[in-house]
């Protein structure tokens, strides 16, 4: 989606801030080449559209006071009154994205005990913004599934409002056998949605960020390593989970914040080059994108496959001038046999909204998917309703 036109003048306060910046430093080049972003092909009937977004706190998109225009007569309603820029909401995002089949949200920051916020999400995503939206069409209605942190030693900050993932599944997205968590993740980082009819398993992932902060045993609380170590263990366990699905005939999609930039094309001004970061990056490549003959999963980076070496970024910290520092750490990886119809990053300030990341999407073909896949894995799972 195109950025705001440079011909529009910012408000006075922002003009003063920008003027101050100009006098204190030289502007850095913005190396994300302007281009017309590709939109999903809405005419495809044998495809699934998947969005991923680190929303960095879901509360601003659901905990809003009603606009005064809510109480106006219907004829006074205008679409702009509920535009994301003036009133951010999950429903506005879904409408702007033409109601994708699956949306994988990361870092929702909802406490496990906060059932009220979870109910608010389910209400907001299914409440039309205007009368011109269908209110009962399954193509515009969603189920919301959560995996929230329950690790009493490693996810305790802010009253438990840390990490957490949420998957929105459109109600007409085929036969959903289940959405479930995995027993090796207690921090609310993994949520798997199985679409039985197309044989597609979508992994909503908020990967561990590699740092020197301690990682504690979830049971005893004893320090057993740092977050760099835990990141690599997370990679390996996720690989094993994907391998089990592929062995049973599923096509796999990994979508979310992987907390890693793979190449110099994916960071500006540069990649993190500390020893542990270099090790983490190589471990990620060896685990997920290296071909199977060499021990990897052979998964394909959907954005790179469609756009080659074009530079776009998904992490856009709001505390900096747009273009000063950015990374492509959010990825959608697909199994080697899955058809990619389209993919892109919605790299704009509008799409970033209240977050520090922008959304990305992929459209995958399902016409050649297996008709029958095994629905049982090797060990019991915890289902999410």
Coordinates of N, CA and C in Angstrom, one line a residue, residues 22-249:
X22 N 16.1 18.0 11.3 CA 16.8 18.5 10.1 C 18.1 19.3 10.6
X23 N 18.0 20.0 11.7 CA 19.1 20.8 12.1 C 20.1 20.1 12.9
X24 N 19.8 18.9 13.4 CA 20.7 18.1 14.2 C 21.4 17.0 13.5
X25 N 20.8 16.5 12.4 CA 21.5 15.4 11.8 C 21.1 15.3 10.3
X26 N 21.9 14.6 9.5 CA 21.6 14.5 8.1 C 20.6 13.3 7.9
X27 N 19.7 13.5 7.1 CA 18.7 12.3 6.9 C 19.4 11.2 6.2
X28 N 19.1 10.0 6.7 CA 19.6 8.7 6.1 C 18.8 8.3 4.9
X29 N 19.4 7.6 4.0 CA 18.6 7.2 2.8 C 17.6 6.1 3.2
X30 N 16.4 6.2 2.6 CA 15.4 5.2 2.7 C 15.6 4.2 1.6
X31 N 16.0 3.0 1.8 CA 16.4 2.1 0.8 C 15.3 1.1 0.4
X32 N 14.1 1.3 1.0 CA 13.0 0.5 0.6 C 12.4 1.2 -0.6
X33 N 12.7 0.7 -1.8 CA 12.3 1.3 -3.1 C 10.8 1.5 -3.2
X34 N 10.3 2.7 -3.4 CA 8.8 2.9 -3.6 C 8.3 2.0 -4.7
X35 N 7.2 1.4 -4.5 CA 6.6 0.6 -5.6 C 5.2 0.4 -5.3
X36 N 4.5 -0.1 -6.3 CA 3.0 -0.4 -6.1 C 3.0 -1.8 -5.5
X37 N 2.5 -1.9 -4.2 CA 2.4 -3.2 -3.6 C 1.4 -4.1 -4.2
X38 N 1.7 -5.3 -4.3 CA 0.8 -6.3 -4.9 C -0.3 -6.6 -3.9
X39 N -1.5 -6.7 -4.3 CA -2.6 -7.0 -3.5 C -3.0 -8.5 -3.8
X40 N -3.6 -9.2 -2.8 CA -4.0 -10.6 -3.0 C -5.0 -10.7 -4.2
X41 N -4.9 -11.8 -4.9 CA -5.8 -12.1 -6.0 C -7.1 -12.6 -5.5
X42 N -8.1 -11.7 -5.5 CA -9.4 -12.1 -4.8 C -10.2 -13.0 -5.7
X43 N -9.8 -13.2 -7.0 CA -10.6 -14.1 -7.9 C -10.3 -15.6 -7.7
X44 N -9.2 -15.9 -7.0 CA -8.8 -17.3 -6.8 C -9.8 -18.0 -5.9
X45 N -10.4 -19.1 -6.4 CA -11.3 -19.9 -5.6 C -10.7 -21.1 -5.0
X46 N -9.5 -21.4 -5.5 CA -8.8 -22.6 -4.9 C -7.5 -22.1 -4.2
X47 N -7.6 -21.2 -3.3 CA -6.5 -20.6 -2.6 C -6.9 -20.2 -1.2
X48 N -5.8 -20.0 -0.4 CA -6.0 -19.6 1.0 C -5.1 -18.3 1.1
X49 N -5.7 -17.2 1.7 CA -4.9 -16.0 1.9 C -4.6 -16.0 3.4
X50 N -3.3 -15.8 3.8 CA -2.9 -15.8 5.1 C -2.1 -14.5 5.4
X51 N -2.5 -13.8 6.5 CA -1.8 -12.6 6.9 C -1.1 -12.9 8.2
X52 N 0.0 -12.2 8.5 CA 0.7 -12.3 9.7 C 1.1 -10.9 10.2
X53 N 1.0 -10.7 11.5 CA 1.3 -9.3 12.0 C 1.6 -9.4 13.5
X54 N 2.8 -8.9 13.8 CA 3.1 -8.7 15.2 C 2.4 -7.4 15.6
X55 N 1.3 -7.5 16.3 CA 0.5 -6.4 16.6 C 1.0 -5.5 17.8
X56 N 1.9 -6.1 18.5 CA 2.6 -5.5 19.7 C 1.5 -4.9 20.6
X57 N 0.6 -5.7 21.0 CA -0.4 -5.3 22.0 C -1.8 -5.1 21.2
X58 N -2.7 -6.0 21.5 CA -4.0 -6.0 20.8 C -5.0 -5.0 21.4
X59 N -4.7 -4.5 22.6 CA -5.7 -3.7 23.3 C -6.1 -2.4 22.6
X60 N -5.2 -1.7 21.9 CA -5.7 -0.5 21.2 C -6.7 -0.8 20.1
X61 N -6.7 -2.0 19.6 CA -7.6 -2.4 18.5 C -9.0 -2.9 19.0
X62 N -9.1 -3.1 20.3 CA -10.4 -3.6 20.8 C -10.9 -2.7 21.9
X63 N -10.1 -2.1 22.7 CA -10.5 -1.3 23.9 C -10.7 0.1 23.5
X64 N -11.8 0.5 22.9 CA -12.0 1.8 22.4 C -13.4 2.3 22.9
X65 N -13.4 3.6 23.2 CA -14.7 4.2 23.5 C -15.4 4.4 22.1
X66 N -16.7 4.2 22.0 CA -17.4 4.4 20.8 C -17.3 5.8 20.3
X67 N -17.1 6.0 19.0 CA -17.1 7.3 18.4 C -18.4 7.9 18.6
X68 N -18.4 9.3 18.7 CA -19.7 10.0 18.8 C -20.6 9.7 17.6
X69 N -19.9 9.4 16.4 CA -20.7 9.2 15.2 C -21.5 7.9 15.3
X70 N -21.1 7.0 16.3 CA -21.9 5.8 16.5 C -23.3 6.1 16.8
X71 N -23.6 7.2 17.4 CA -24.9 7.6 17.8 C -25.7 8.4 16.8
X72 N -25.0 8.7 15.7 CA -25.7 9.5 14.6 C -26.7 8.6 13.9
X73 N -27.7 9.1 13.2 CA -28.5 8.3 12.3 C -27.7 7.6 11.2
X74 N -28.2 6.5 10.7 CA -27.4 5.7 9.8 C -27.0 6.5 8.6
X75 N -27.8 7.5 8.1 CA -27.5 8.2 6.9 C -26.3 9.1 7.1
X76 N -25.9 9.4 8.4 CA -24.8 10.3 8.7 C -23.5 9.5 8.7
X77 N -23.5 8.1 8.6 CA -22.3 7.3 8.7 C -21.5 7.5 7.4
X78 N -20.2 7.6 7.6 CA -19.3 7.6 6.4 C -18.2 6.6 6.7
X79 N -17.7 6.0 5.7 CA -16.7 5.0 5.8 C -15.4 5.6 6.5
X80 N -15.1 6.9 6.1 CA -13.9 7.5 6.7 C -14.0 7.6 8.2
X81 N -15.2 7.7 8.7 CA -15.3 7.8 10.2 C -14.7 6.7 10.9
X82 N -14.6 5.5 10.3 CA -14.1 4.3 11.0 C -12.8 3.9 10.3
X83 N -12.1 4.8 9.6 CA -10.9 4.4 8.9 C -9.8 4.1 10.0
X84 N -8.9 3.2 9.7 CA -7.9 2.8 10.7 C -7.1 3.9 11.2
X85 N -6.9 4.9 10.4 CA -6.1 6.0 10.8 C -6.7 6.8 12.0
X86 N -8.1 6.9 11.9 CA -8.8 7.7 12.9 C -9.3 6.9 14.1
X87 N -9.6 5.6 13.8 CA -10.1 4.7 14.9 C -9.6 3.3 14.6
X88 N -8.4 3.0 15.1 CA -7.9 1.7 14.8 C -8.7 0.6 15.4
X89 N -9.0 -0.5 14.6 CA -9.7 -1.6 15.1 C -9.4 -2.8 14.2
X90 N -9.5 -4.0 14.8 CA -9.2 -5.2 14.1 C -10.2 -5.3 12.9
X91 N -11.4 -5.0 13.1 CA -12.4 -5.1 12.1 C -12.0 -4.2 10.9
X92 N -11.5 -3.0 11.2 CA -11.1 -2.1 10.1 C -10.0 -2.7 9.3
X93 N -9.0 -3.4 10.0 CA -7.9 -4.1 9.3 C -8.5 -5.2 8.4
X94 N -9.3 -6.0 9.0 CA -9.9 -7.1 8.2 C -10.6 -6.6 6.9
X95 N -11.3 -5.5 7.1 CA -12.0 -5.0 5.9 C -11.0 -4.4 4.9
X96 N -10.0 -3.7 5.4 CA -9.0 -3.2 4.4 C -8.3 -4.3 3.7
X97 N -8.1 -5.4 4.4 CA -7.3 -6.5 3.8 C -8.3 -7.5 3.0
X98 N -9.5 -7.1 2.8 CA -10.5 -7.9 2.1 C -10.8 -9.2 2.7
X99 N -10.8 -9.2 4.1 CA -11.2 -10.4 4.8 C -10.4 -11.7 4.5
X100 N -9.2 -11.7 4.8 CA -8.4 -13.0 4.6 C -8.9 -14.2 5.3
X101 N -8.5 -15.4 4.8 CA -8.9 -16.6 5.4 C -8.4 -16.8 6.8
X102 N -7.1 -16.5 7.0 CA -6.4 -16.7 8.3 C -5.5 -15.5 8.6
X103 N -5.6 -15.0 9.8 CA -4.7 -13.9 10.3 C -4.0 -14.4 11.5
X104 N -2.7 -14.4 11.5 CA -1.8 -14.8 12.6 C -1.3 -13.6 13.3
X105 N -1.7 -13.3 14.5 CA -1.3 -12.2 15.3 C -0.3 -12.6 16.3
X106 N 0.8 -11.9 16.5 CA 1.8 -12.2 17.5 C 1.9 -11.0 18.5
X107 N 2.4 -11.4 19.7 CA 2.6 -10.4 20.8 C 1.3 -9.7 21.1
X108 N 0.3 -10.4 21.4 CA -1.0 -9.8 21.6 C -1.1 -9.2 23.0
X109 N -0.2 -9.7 23.9 CA -0.1 -9.1 25.3 C -1.4 -9.1 26.1
X110 N -2.0 -10.3 26.1 CA -3.2 -10.5 26.9 C -2.9 -11.5 28.0
X111 N -3.2 -11.2 29.2 CA -3.0 -12.2 30.3 C -3.9 -13.4 30.2
X112 N -3.4 -14.6 30.5 CA -4.2 -15.8 30.4 C -5.6 -15.7 31.1
X113 N -5.6 -15.0 32.2 CA -6.8 -14.9 33.0 C -7.8 -13.8 32.5
X114 N -7.3 -13.1 31.5 CA -8.1 -11.9 31.0 C -9.1 -12.4 30.0
X115 N -10.2 -13.1 30.4 CA -11.2 -13.6 29.5 C -12.0 -12.4 28.9
X116 N -12.0 -11.3 29.6 CA -12.8 -10.1 29.0 C -12.2 -9.6 27.8
X117 N -10.8 -9.5 27.7 CA -10.2 -9.0 26.5 C -10.3 -10.0 25.4
X118 N -10.3 -11.3 25.7 CA -10.4 -12.3 24.6 C -11.9 -12.2 24.1
X119 N -12.8 -12.0 24.9 CA -14.2 -11.8 24.5 C -14.3 -10.6 23.6
X120 N -13.6 -9.5 24.0 CA -13.7 -8.2 23.2 C -13.1 -8.4 21.8
X121 N -12.1 -9.2 21.7 CA -11.5 -9.5 20.4 C -12.5 -10.2 19.5
X122 N -13.2 -11.2 20.1 CA -14.2 -12.0 19.3 C -15.4 -11.1 18.9
X123 N -15.7 -10.1 19.8 CA -16.8 -9.2 19.4 C -16.4 -8.3 18.3
X124 N -15.2 -7.6 18.5 CA -14.8 -6.6 17.5 C -14.6 -7.2 16.1
X125 N -14.0 -8.3 16.0 CA -13.7 -8.9 14.7 C -15.0 -9.3 13.9
X126 N -16.1 -9.4 14.7 CA -17.4 -9.8 14.0 C -18.5 -8.8 14.1
X127 N -18.1 -7.5 14.4 CA -19.0 -6.4 14.4 C -18.8 -5.5 13.2
X128 N -19.7 -5.4 12.3 CA -19.5 -4.6 11.1 C -19.3 -3.1 11.4
X129 N -18.5 -2.4 10.6 CA -18.3 -1.0 10.9 C -19.4 -0.2 10.3
X130 N -20.2 -0.7 9.4 CA -21.2 0.1 8.7 C -22.3 -0.9 8.2
X131 N -23.4 -0.3 7.8 CA -24.5 -1.2 7.3 C -24.2 -1.8 6.0
X132 N -23.2 -1.3 5.2 CA -22.9 -1.9 3.9 C -22.1 -3.1 4.1
X133 N -21.7 -3.5 5.3 CA -21.0 -4.8 5.5 C -22.0 -5.9 5.8
X134 N -21.8 -7.1 5.2 CA -22.7 -8.2 5.6 C -22.5 -8.5 7.1
X135 N -23.5 -8.8 7.8 CA -23.4 -9.0 9.2 C -23.4 -10.5 9.5
X136 N -23.8 -11.4 8.6 CA -23.9 -12.8 8.9 C -23.2 -13.7 7.9
X137 N -22.5 -13.1 6.9 CA -21.8 -13.9 5.9 C -20.6 -14.5 6.5
X138 N -20.4 -15.8 6.3 CA -19.2 -16.5 6.9 C -17.9 -16.0 6.3
X139 N -18.0 -15.3 5.1 CA -16.8 -14.8 4.5 C -16.3 -13.5 5.2
X140 N -17.1 -13.0 6.1 CA -16.8 -11.8 6.9 C -16.8 -12.0 8.4
X141 N -16.9 -13.3 8.8 CA -16.9 -13.6 10.2 C -15.8 -14.6 10.6
X142 N -15.4 -14.5 11.8 CA -14.1 -15.2 12.2 C -14.3 -15.9 13.6
X143 N -13.6 -17.0 13.7 CA -13.3 -17.6 15.0 C -11.9 -17.0 15.5
X144 N -11.8 -16.8 16.8 CA -10.5 -16.3 17.4 C -10.0 -17.4 18.4
X145 N -8.8 -17.8 18.2 CA -8.1 -18.8 19.0 C -6.9 -18.1 19.6
X146 N -6.6 -18.4 20.9 CA -5.5 -17.8 21.6 C -4.5 -18.9 22.2
X147 N -3.3 -18.5 22.2 CA -2.3 -19.3 23.1 C -1.6 -18.2 23.8
X148 N -1.8 -18.2 25.1 CA -1.3 -17.1 26.0 C -0.3 -17.7 27.0
X149 N 0.7 -16.9 27.5 CA 1.8 -17.5 28.3 C 1.3 -18.1 29.6
X150 N 1.9 -19.2 29.9 CA 1.5 -19.9 31.2 C 2.8 -20.3 31.9
X151 N 4.0 -19.8 31.5 CA 5.2 -20.1 32.1 C 5.5 -19.1 33.3
X152 N 5.4 -19.6 34.5 CA 5.5 -18.8 35.7 C 6.9 -18.3 36.0
X153 N 7.9 -18.7 35.2 CA 9.2 -18.2 35.5 C 9.8 -17.4 34.3
X154 N 9.3 -17.6 33.1 CA 9.9 -16.9 32.0 C 8.9 -15.9 31.3
X155 N 7.7 -15.8 31.8 CA 6.7 -14.9 31.1 C 5.9 -14.2 32.2
X156 N 6.6 -13.5 33.1 CA 5.9 -13.0 34.3 C 5.7 -11.4 34.3
X157 N 6.3 -10.7 33.3 CA 6.3 -9.3 33.3 C 4.9 -8.7 33.1
X158 N 4.6 -7.5 33.5 CA 3.4 -6.8 33.2 C 2.1 -7.6 33.6
X159 N 2.2 -8.3 34.7 CA 1.0 -9.0 35.1 C 0.6 -10.1 34.1
X160 N 1.6 -10.7 33.4 CA 1.3 -11.8 32.5 C 0.9 -11.3 31.1
X161 N 0.9 -9.9 30.9 CA 0.5 -9.4 29.6 C 1.8 -9.3 28.7
X162 N 2.4 -10.4 28.4 CA 3.5 -10.5 27.5 C 3.3 -11.6 26.5
X163 N 4.0 -11.5 25.4 CA 4.0 -12.5 24.4 C 2.6 -12.8 24.0
X164 N 2.3 -14.1 23.6 CA 0.9 -14.5 23.3 C 0.7 -14.3 21.8
X165 N 0.0 -15.3 21.2 CA -0.4 -15.3 19.8 C -2.0 -15.6 19.7
X166 N -2.5 -15.1 18.7 CA -4.0 -15.2 18.4 C -4.1 -15.5 16.9
X167 N -4.9 -16.5 16.6 CA -5.2 -16.8 15.2 C -6.7 -16.6 14.9
X168 N -6.9 -15.8 13.9 CA -8.3 -15.5 13.4 C -8.5 -16.4 12.2
X169 N -9.6 -17.2 12.2 CA -9.9 -18.1 11.1 C -11.3 -17.8 10.6
X170 N -11.3 -17.5 9.3 CA -12.6 -17.1 8.7 C -13.5 -18.4 8.7
X171 N -14.8 -18.2 8.9 CA -15.7 -19.3 9.2 C -15.9 -20.2 8.0
X172 N -15.6 -19.7 6.8 CA -15.8 -20.5 5.6 C -14.5 -21.1 5.1
X173 N -13.5 -21.2 5.9 CA -12.1 -21.6 5.5 C -11.9 -23.1 5.4
X174 N -13.0 -23.8 5.1 CA -12.8 -25.3 5.0 C -13.1 -25.9 6.3
X175 N -12.9 -27.3 6.3 CA -13.2 -28.0 7.5 C -12.0 -27.9 8.4
X176 N -12.2 -27.3 9.6 CA -11.1 -27.1 10.6 C -11.2 -28.3 11.6
X177 N -10.1 -29.1 11.5 CA -10.2 -30.2 12.4 C -9.8 -29.8 13.8
X178 N -8.9 -28.8 14.0 CA -8.6 -28.3 15.3 C -7.6 -27.2 15.2
X179 N -7.6 -26.4 16.3 CA -6.5 -25.4 16.5 C -5.9 -25.8 17.9
X180 N -4.6 -25.9 17.9 CA -4.0 -26.4 19.2 C -2.6 -25.9 19.4
X181 N -2.2 -26.0 20.7 CA -0.9 -25.6 21.1 C 0.0 -26.8 21.2
X182 N 1.3 -26.6 21.6 CA 2.2 -27.7 21.7 C 2.8 -27.7 23.1
X183 N 3.1 -28.9 23.6 CA 3.5 -29.0 25.0 C 4.9 -28.4 25.3
X184 N 5.7 -28.2 24.3 CA 7.1 -27.6 24.6 C 7.1 -26.1 24.6
X185 N 5.9 -25.5 24.4 CA 5.9 -24.0 24.4 C 4.9 -23.6 25.5
X186 N 5.5 -22.9 26.5 CA 4.7 -22.4 27.7 C 4.7 -20.9 27.6
X187 N 5.3 -20.3 26.7 CA 5.4 -18.8 26.6 C 4.3 -18.2 25.7
X188 N 3.5 -19.0 25.1 CA 2.4 -18.5 24.2 C 3.0 -18.0 22.9
X189 N 3.8 -18.9 22.3 CA 4.5 -18.6 21.0 C 4.1 -19.4 19.8
X190 N 3.4 -20.5 20.0 CA 3.0 -21.4 18.9 C 1.5 -21.8 19.0
X191 N 0.9 -21.6 17.8 CA -0.5 -22.0 17.7 C -0.7 -22.6 16.3
X192 N -1.2 -23.8 16.2 CA -1.3 -24.5 15.0 C -2.7 -24.7 14.6
X193 N -3.1 -24.3 13.4 CA -4.4 -24.4 12.8 C -4.4 -25.4 11.7
X194 N -5.2 -26.5 11.8 CA -5.3 -27.5 10.8 C -6.5 -27.3 10.0
X195 N -6.3 -27.1 8.7 CA -7.5 -27.1 7.7 C -7.5 -28.4 7.1
X196 N -8.5 -29.2 7.5 CA -8.5 -30.6 7.0 C -8.7 -30.8 5.6
X197 N -9.6 -30.1 5.0 CA -10.0 -30.3 3.6 C -8.8 -30.0 2.6
X198 N -8.1 -28.9 2.7 CA -7.0 -28.7 1.9 C -5.7 -29.3 2.4
X199 N -5.7 -29.9 3.6 CA -4.5 -30.5 4.1 C -3.5 -29.5 4.4
X200 N -3.8 -28.4 5.0 CA -2.9 -27.3 5.3 C -2.8 -27.1 6.8
X201 N -1.6 -27.1 7.3 CA -1.3 -26.7 8.7 C -0.6 -25.4 8.8
X202 N -1.3 -24.4 9.4 CA -0.7 -23.1 9.5 C -0.2 -22.9 10.9
X203 N 1.1 -22.6 11.0 CA 1.8 -22.4 12.3 C 1.9 -20.9 12.5
X204 N 1.2 -20.4 13.6 CA 1.3 -19.0 14.0 C 2.5 -18.9 15.0
X205 N 3.5 -18.2 14.7 CA 4.8 -18.3 15.4 C 5.2 -16.9 15.9
X206 N 5.5 -16.8 17.2 CA 6.3 -15.7 17.7 C 7.5 -16.2 18.3
X207 N 8.6 -16.2 17.5 CA 9.8 -16.9 17.9 C 10.6 -16.2 19.0
X208 N 11.4 -16.9 19.7 CA 12.2 -16.3 20.8 C 13.2 -15.3 20.3
X209 N 13.3 -14.2 20.9 CA 14.3 -13.2 20.6 C 15.6 -13.6 21.3
X210 N 16.7 -13.7 20.5 CA 18.0 -14.1 21.1 C 18.6 -13.0 21.9
X211 N 18.8 -13.2 23.2 CA 19.4 -12.2 24.1 C 20.3 -12.9 25.1
X212 N 21.0 -12.2 25.9 CA 21.8 -12.8 27.0 C 21.0 -12.9 28.3
X213 N 19.7 -12.5 28.3 CA 18.8 -12.6 29.4 C 18.7 -14.1 29.8
X214 N 18.6 -14.4 31.1 CA 18.5 -15.8 31.5 C 17.3 -16.5 31.1
X215 N 17.4 -17.8 30.8 CA 16.2 -18.6 30.6 C 16.2 -19.6 31.7
X216 N 15.0 -19.7 32.3 CA 14.8 -20.6 33.5 C 14.0 -21.8 33.2
X217 N 14.3 -22.9 33.9 CA 13.6 -24.1 33.8 C 12.1 -23.8 34.2
X218 N 11.1 -24.1 33.3 CA 9.8 -23.7 33.6 C 9.2 -24.4 34.9
X219 N 9.8 -25.5 35.3 CA 9.3 -26.1 36.5 C 10.0 -25.7 37.8
X220 N 11.3 -25.7 37.8 CA 12.1 -25.3 39.0 C 12.4 -23.9 39.1
X221 N 12.5 -23.1 38.0 CA 12.9 -21.7 38.0 C 14.4 -21.6 38.0
X222 N 15.1 -22.6 37.9 CA 16.6 -22.6 37.9 C 17.1 -22.1 36.5
X223 N 18.1 -21.2 36.5 CA 18.6 -20.7 35.3 C 19.4 -21.9 34.6
X224 N 19.0 -22.1 33.3 CA 19.6 -23.2 32.6 C 20.3 -22.8 31.3
X225 N 20.3 -21.5 31.1 CA 20.9 -20.9 29.9 C 20.4 -19.5 29.7
X226 N 20.7 -19.0 28.5 CA 20.2 -17.7 28.1 C 19.2 -17.8 27.0
X227 N 18.7 -16.6 26.5 CA 17.6 -16.6 25.5 C 18.2 -17.0 24.1
X228 N 19.5 -16.8 23.9 CA 20.1 -17.3 22.7 C 20.0 -18.8 22.6
X229 N 20.3 -19.5 23.7 CA 20.2 -20.9 23.7 C 18.8 -21.4 23.5
X230 N 17.9 -20.7 24.2 CA 16.5 -21.1 24.1 C 15.9 -20.9 22.7
X231 N 16.5 -19.8 22.0 CA 16.0 -19.6 20.6 C 16.4 -20.7 19.7
X232 N 17.6 -21.3 19.8 CA 18.0 -22.4 19.0 C 17.2 -23.7 19.3
X233 N 16.9 -23.9 20.6 CA 16.1 -25.0 21.0 C 14.7 -24.8 20.4
X234 N 14.2 -23.6 20.4 CA 12.9 -23.3 19.8 C 12.9 -23.7 18.3
X235 N 13.9 -23.3 17.6 CA 14.1 -23.6 16.2 C 14.0 -25.1 16.0
X236 N 14.7 -25.9 16.7 CA 14.8 -27.3 16.6 C 13.4 -28.0 16.8
X237 N 12.8 -27.5 17.9 CA 11.5 -28.1 18.2 C 10.4 -27.8 17.2
X238 N 10.5 -26.6 16.7 CA 9.5 -26.2 15.6 C 9.8 -27.0 14.3
X239 N 11.0 -27.2 14.0 CA 11.4 -28.0 12.9 C 10.8 -29.4 13.0
X240 N 11.0 -30.0 14.2 CA 10.5 -31.4 14.4 C 9.0 -31.4 14.3
X241 N 8.3 -30.4 14.8 CA 6.8 -30.3 14.7 C 6.4 -30.3 13.2
X242 N 7.1 -29.4 12.4 CA 6.7 -29.3 11.0 C 7.0 -30.6 10.3
X243 N 8.1 -31.3 10.6 CA 8.5 -32.5 10.0 C 7.4 -33.6 10.2
X244 N 6.9 -33.6 11.4 CA 5.8 -34.6 11.7 C 4.6 -34.4 10.9
X245 N 4.2 -33.1 10.7 CA 3.1 -32.8 9.8 C 3.3 -33.2 8.4
X246 N 4.5 -32.9 7.9 CA 4.8 -33.2 6.5 C 4.8 -34.7 6.3
X247 N 5.3 -35.4 7.2 CA 5.4 -36.9 7.1 C 4.0 -37.5 7.1
X248 N 3.0 -36.8 7.6 CA 1.6 -37.3 7.6 C 0.8 -36.7 6.4
X249 N 1.5 -36.0 5.5 CA 0.9 -35.6 4.2 C 0.3 -34.1 4.2

